[in-house]
C-alpha atoms as a PDB file:
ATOM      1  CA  UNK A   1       0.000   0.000   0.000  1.00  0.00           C
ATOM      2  CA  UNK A   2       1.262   3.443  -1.184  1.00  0.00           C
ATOM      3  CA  UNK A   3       0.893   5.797   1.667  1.00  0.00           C
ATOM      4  CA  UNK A   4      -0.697   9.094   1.510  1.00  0.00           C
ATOM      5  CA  UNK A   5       0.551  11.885  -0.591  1.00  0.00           C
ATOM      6  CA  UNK A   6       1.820  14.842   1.676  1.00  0.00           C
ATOM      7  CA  UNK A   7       0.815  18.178  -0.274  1.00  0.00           C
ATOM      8  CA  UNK A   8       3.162  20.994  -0.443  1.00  0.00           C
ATOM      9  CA  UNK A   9       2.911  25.083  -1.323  1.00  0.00           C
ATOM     10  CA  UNK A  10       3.164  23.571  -5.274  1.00  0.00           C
ATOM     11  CA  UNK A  11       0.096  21.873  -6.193  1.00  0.00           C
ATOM     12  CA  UNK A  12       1.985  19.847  -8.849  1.00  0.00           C
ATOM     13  CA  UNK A  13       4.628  18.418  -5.938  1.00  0.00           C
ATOM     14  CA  UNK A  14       4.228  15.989  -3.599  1.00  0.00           C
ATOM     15  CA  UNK A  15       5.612  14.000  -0.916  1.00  0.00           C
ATOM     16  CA  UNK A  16       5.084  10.805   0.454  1.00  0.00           C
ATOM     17  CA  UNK A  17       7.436   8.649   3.084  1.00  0.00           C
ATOM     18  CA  UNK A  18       8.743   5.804   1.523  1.00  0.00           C
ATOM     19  CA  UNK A  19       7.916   2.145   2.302  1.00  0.00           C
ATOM     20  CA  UNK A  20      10.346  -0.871   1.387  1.00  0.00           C
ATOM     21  CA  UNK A  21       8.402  -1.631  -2.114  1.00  0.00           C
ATOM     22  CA  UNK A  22      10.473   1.820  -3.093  1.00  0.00           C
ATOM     23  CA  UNK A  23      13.764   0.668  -2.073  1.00  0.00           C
ATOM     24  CA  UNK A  24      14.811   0.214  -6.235  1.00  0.00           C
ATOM     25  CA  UNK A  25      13.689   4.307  -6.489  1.00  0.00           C
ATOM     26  CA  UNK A  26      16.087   4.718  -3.406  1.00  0.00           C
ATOM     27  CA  UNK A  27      19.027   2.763  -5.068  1.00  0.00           C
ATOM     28  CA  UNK A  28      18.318   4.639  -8.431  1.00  0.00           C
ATOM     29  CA  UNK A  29      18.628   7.864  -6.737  1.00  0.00           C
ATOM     30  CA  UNK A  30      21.437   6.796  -4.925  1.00  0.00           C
ATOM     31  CA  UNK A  31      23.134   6.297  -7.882  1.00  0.00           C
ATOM     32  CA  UNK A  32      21.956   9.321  -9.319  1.00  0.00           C
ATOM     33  CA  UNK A  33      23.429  11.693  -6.518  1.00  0.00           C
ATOM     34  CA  UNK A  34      26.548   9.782  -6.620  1.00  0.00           C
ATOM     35  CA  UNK A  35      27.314  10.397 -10.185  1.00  0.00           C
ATOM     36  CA  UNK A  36      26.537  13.886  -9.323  1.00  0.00           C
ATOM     37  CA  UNK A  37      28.968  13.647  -6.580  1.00  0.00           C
ATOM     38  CA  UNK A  38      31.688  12.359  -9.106  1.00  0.00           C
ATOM     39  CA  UNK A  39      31.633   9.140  -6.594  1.00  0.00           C
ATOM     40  CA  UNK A  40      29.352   6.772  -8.420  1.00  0.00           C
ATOM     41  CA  UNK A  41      31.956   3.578  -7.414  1.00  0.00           C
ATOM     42  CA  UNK A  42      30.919   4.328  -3.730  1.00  0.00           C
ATOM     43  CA  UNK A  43      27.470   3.573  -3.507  1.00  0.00           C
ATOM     44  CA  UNK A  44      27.364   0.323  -3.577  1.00  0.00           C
ATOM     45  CA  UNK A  45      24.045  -0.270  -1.472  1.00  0.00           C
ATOM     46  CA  UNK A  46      21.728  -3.237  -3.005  1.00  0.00           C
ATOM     47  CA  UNK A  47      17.746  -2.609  -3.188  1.00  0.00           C
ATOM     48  CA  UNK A  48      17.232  -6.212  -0.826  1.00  0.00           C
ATOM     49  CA  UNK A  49      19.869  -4.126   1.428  1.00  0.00           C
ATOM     50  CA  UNK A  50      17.984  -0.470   1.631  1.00  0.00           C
ATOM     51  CA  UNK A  51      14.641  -2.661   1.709  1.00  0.00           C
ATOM     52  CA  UNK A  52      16.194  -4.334   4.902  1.00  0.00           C
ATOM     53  CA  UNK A  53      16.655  -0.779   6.520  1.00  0.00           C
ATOM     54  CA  UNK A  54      13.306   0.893   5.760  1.00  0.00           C
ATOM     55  CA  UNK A  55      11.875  -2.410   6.486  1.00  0.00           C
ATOM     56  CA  UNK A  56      13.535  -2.091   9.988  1.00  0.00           C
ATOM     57  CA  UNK A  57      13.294   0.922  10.588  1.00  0.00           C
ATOM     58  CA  UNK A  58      17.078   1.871  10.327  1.00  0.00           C
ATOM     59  CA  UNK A  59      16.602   4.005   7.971  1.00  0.00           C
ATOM     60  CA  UNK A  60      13.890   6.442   6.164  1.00  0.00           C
ATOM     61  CA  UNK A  61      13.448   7.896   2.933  1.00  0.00           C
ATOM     62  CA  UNK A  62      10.942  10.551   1.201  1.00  0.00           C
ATOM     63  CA  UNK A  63      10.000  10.229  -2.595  1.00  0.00           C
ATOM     64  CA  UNK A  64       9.247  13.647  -4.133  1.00  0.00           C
ATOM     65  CA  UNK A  65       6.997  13.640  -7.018  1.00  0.00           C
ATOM     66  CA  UNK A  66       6.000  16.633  -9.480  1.00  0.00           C
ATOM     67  CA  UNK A  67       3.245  15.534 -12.029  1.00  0.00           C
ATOM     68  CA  UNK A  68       2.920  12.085 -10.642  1.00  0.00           C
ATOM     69  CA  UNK A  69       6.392  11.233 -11.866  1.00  0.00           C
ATOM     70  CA  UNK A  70       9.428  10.790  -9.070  1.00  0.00           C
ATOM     71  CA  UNK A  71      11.900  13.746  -9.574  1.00  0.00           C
ATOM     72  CA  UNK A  72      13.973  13.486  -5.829  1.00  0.00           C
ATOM     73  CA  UNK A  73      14.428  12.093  -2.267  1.00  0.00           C
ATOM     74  CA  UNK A  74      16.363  12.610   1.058  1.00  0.00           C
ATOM     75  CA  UNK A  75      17.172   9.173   2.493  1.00  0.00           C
ATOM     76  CA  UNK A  76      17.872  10.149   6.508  1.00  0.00           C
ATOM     77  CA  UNK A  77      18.402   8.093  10.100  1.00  0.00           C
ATOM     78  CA  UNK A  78      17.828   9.067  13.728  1.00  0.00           C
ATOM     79  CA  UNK A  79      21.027  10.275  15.705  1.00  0.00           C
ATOM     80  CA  UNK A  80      21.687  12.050  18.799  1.00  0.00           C
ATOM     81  CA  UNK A  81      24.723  13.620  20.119  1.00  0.00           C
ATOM     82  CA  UNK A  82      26.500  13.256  23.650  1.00  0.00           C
ATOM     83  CA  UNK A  83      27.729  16.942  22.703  1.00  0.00           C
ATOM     84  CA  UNK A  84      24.795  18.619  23.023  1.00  0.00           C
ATOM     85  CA  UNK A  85      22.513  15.804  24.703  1.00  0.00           C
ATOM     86  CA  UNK A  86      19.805  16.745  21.166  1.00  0.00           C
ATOM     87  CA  UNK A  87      18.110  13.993  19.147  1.00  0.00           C
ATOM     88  CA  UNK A  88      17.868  14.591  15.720  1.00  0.00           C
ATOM     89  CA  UNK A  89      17.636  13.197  11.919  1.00  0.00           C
ATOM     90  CA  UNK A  90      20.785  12.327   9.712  1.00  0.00           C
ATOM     91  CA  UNK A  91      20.055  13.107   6.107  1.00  0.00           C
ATOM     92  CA  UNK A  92      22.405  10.688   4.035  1.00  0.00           C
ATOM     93  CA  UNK A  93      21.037  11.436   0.526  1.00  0.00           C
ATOM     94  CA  UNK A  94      19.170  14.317  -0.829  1.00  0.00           C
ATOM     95  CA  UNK A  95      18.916  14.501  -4.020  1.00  0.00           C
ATOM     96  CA  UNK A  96      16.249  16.780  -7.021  1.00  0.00           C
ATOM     97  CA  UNK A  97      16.730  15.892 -10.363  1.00  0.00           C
ATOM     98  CA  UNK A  98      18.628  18.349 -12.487  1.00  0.00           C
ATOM     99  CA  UNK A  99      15.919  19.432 -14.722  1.00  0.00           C
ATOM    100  CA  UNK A 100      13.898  19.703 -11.508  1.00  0.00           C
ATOM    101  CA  UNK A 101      16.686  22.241  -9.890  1.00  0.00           C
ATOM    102  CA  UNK A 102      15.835  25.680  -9.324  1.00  0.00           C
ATOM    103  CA  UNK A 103      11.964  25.814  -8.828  1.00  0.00           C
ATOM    104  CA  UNK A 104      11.677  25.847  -4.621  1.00  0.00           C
ATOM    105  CA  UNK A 105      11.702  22.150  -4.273  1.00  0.00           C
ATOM    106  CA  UNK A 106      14.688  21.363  -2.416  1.00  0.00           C
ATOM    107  CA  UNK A 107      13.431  24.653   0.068  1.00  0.00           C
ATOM    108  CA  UNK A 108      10.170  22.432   0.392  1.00  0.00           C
ATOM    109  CA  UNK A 109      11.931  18.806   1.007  1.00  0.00           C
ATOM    110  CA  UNK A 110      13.747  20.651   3.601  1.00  0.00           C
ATOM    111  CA  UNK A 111      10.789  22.044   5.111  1.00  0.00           C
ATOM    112  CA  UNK A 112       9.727  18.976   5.080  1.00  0.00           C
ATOM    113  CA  UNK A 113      12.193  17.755   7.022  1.00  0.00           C
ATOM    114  CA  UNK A 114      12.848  20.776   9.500  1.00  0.00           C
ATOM    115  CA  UNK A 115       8.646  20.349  10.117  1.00  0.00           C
ATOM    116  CA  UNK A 116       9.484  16.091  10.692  1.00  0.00           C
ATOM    117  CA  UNK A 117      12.218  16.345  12.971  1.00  0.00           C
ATOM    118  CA  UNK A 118       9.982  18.748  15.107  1.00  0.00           C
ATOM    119  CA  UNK A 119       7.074  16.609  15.237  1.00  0.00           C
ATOM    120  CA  UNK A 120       9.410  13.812  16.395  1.00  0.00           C
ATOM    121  CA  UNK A 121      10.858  15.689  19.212  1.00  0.00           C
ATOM    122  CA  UNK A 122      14.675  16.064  17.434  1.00  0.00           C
ATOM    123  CA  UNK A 123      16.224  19.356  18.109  1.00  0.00           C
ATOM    124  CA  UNK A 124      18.682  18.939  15.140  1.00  0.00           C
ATOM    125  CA  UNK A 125      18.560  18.094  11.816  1.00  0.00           C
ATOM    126  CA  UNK A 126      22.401  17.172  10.390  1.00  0.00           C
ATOM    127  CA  UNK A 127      23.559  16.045   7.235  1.00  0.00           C
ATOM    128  CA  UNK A 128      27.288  16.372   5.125  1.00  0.00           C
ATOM    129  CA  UNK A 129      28.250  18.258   1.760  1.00  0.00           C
ATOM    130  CA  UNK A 130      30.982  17.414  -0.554  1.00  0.00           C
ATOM    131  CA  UNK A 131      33.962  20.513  -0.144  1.00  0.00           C
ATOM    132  CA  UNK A 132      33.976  21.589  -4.009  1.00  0.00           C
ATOM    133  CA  UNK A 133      30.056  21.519  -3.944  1.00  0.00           C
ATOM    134  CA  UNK A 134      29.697  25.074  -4.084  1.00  0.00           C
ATOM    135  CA  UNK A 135      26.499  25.745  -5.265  1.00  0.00           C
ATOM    136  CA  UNK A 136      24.686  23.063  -2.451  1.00  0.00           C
ATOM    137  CA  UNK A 137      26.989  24.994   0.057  1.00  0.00           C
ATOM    138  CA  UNK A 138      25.349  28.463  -0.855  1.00  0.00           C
ATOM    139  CA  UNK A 139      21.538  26.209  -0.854  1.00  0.00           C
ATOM    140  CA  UNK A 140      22.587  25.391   2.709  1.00  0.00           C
ATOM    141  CA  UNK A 141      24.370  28.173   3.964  1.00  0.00           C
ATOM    142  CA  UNK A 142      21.183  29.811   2.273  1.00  0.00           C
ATOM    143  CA  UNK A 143      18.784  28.652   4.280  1.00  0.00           C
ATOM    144  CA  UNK A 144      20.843  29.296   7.552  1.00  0.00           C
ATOM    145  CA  UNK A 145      22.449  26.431   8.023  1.00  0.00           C
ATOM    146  CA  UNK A 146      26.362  25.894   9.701  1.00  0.00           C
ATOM    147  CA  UNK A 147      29.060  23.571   8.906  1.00  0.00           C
ATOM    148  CA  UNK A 148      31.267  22.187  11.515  1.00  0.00           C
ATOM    149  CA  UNK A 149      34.250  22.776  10.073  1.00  0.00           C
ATOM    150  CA  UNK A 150      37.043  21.416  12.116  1.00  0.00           C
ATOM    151  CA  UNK A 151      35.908  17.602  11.561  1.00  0.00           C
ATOM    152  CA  UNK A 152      36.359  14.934  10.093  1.00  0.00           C
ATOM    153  CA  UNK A 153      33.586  12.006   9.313  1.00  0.00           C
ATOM    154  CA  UNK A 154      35.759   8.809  10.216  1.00  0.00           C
ATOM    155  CA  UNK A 155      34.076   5.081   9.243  1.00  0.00           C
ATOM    156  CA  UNK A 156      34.776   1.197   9.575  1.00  0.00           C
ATOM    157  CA  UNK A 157      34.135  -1.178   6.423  1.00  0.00           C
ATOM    158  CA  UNK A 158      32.485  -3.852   7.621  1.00  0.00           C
ATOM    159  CA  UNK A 159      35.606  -5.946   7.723  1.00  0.00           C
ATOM    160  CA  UNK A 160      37.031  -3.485   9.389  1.00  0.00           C
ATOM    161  CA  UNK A 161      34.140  -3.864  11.850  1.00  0.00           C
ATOM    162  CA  UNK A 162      34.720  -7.597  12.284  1.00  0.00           C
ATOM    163  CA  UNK A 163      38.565  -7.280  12.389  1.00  0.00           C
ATOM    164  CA  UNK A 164      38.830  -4.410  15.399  1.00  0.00           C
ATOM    165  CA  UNK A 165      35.752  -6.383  17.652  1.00  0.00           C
ATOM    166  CA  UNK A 166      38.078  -9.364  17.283  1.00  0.00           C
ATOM    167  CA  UNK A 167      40.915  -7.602  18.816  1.00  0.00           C
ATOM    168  CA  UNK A 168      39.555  -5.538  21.439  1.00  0.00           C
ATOM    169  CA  UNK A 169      37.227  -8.086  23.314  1.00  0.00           C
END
């Protein structure tokens, strides 16, 4: 079952919150922002993988639709921070088609999002930006938004995972 179409200040664009039956639009957009991002090798998530985490609630993802046809998403996660003690949202992908650019859309998704995080109680909303991306920067700084600029985003593989619990049990 589709769930409800979420209406926005366009007539012609809506949201919904995905369900796991849209975890091949996730993976396509995926793929689509990381082309954009000149780092298509790196996504490397499988649609049985991102059904897993929307199934499970790991993970979330919006679909944004203008004339019935898909034209973006933000795929985000819950997070909190010992820093501040605040709950919030992590937004891992965000992504409006190019030819969809430019019209107020990305302003509404993150609406969207600044409206959802409220309603569940986050006091942050977080996500990253590429360095050379210059013109999502200026969206961003646009809209008010920070960057944390002295850090670094540090991850295990998952045989790195499996490797460093071996060794320091």
């Amino acid at each position: 079952m589709t769930p409800p179409l979420i209406k926005t200040s366009d007539p012609d664009f809506m949201l919904r919150i995905a369900t796991e039956e849209d975890a091949g639009l996730v993976v396509a957009f995926m793929h689509k922002l990381g082309v954009y991002q000149k780092m298509a090798e790196a996504i490397t998530a499988t649609e049985a993988e991102i059904a897993r985490l929307l199934r499970e609630n790991l993970g979330e993802a919006v679909i944004a639709s203008y004339l019935g046809e898909p034209v973006g998403f933000v795929y985000f996660c819950k997070k909190s921070s010992a820093f501040t003690g605040r709950a919030g949202l992590f937004i891992d992908g965000f992504l409006i088609d190019e030819d969809m650019r430019h019209k107020g859309f990305g302003k509404i998704m993150m609406g969207f999002m600044c409206r959802h995080a409220i309603e569940r109680n986050c006091q942050m909303l977080e996500w990253g930006c590429l360095d050379w991306n210059a013109p999502t920067i200026q969206f961003y700084k646009d809209l008010g938004a920070y960057s944390i600029e002295n850090m670094r985003i540090f991850r295990f593989t998952p045989d790195q995972l499996r490797i460093n619990a071996a060794l320091h049990v």
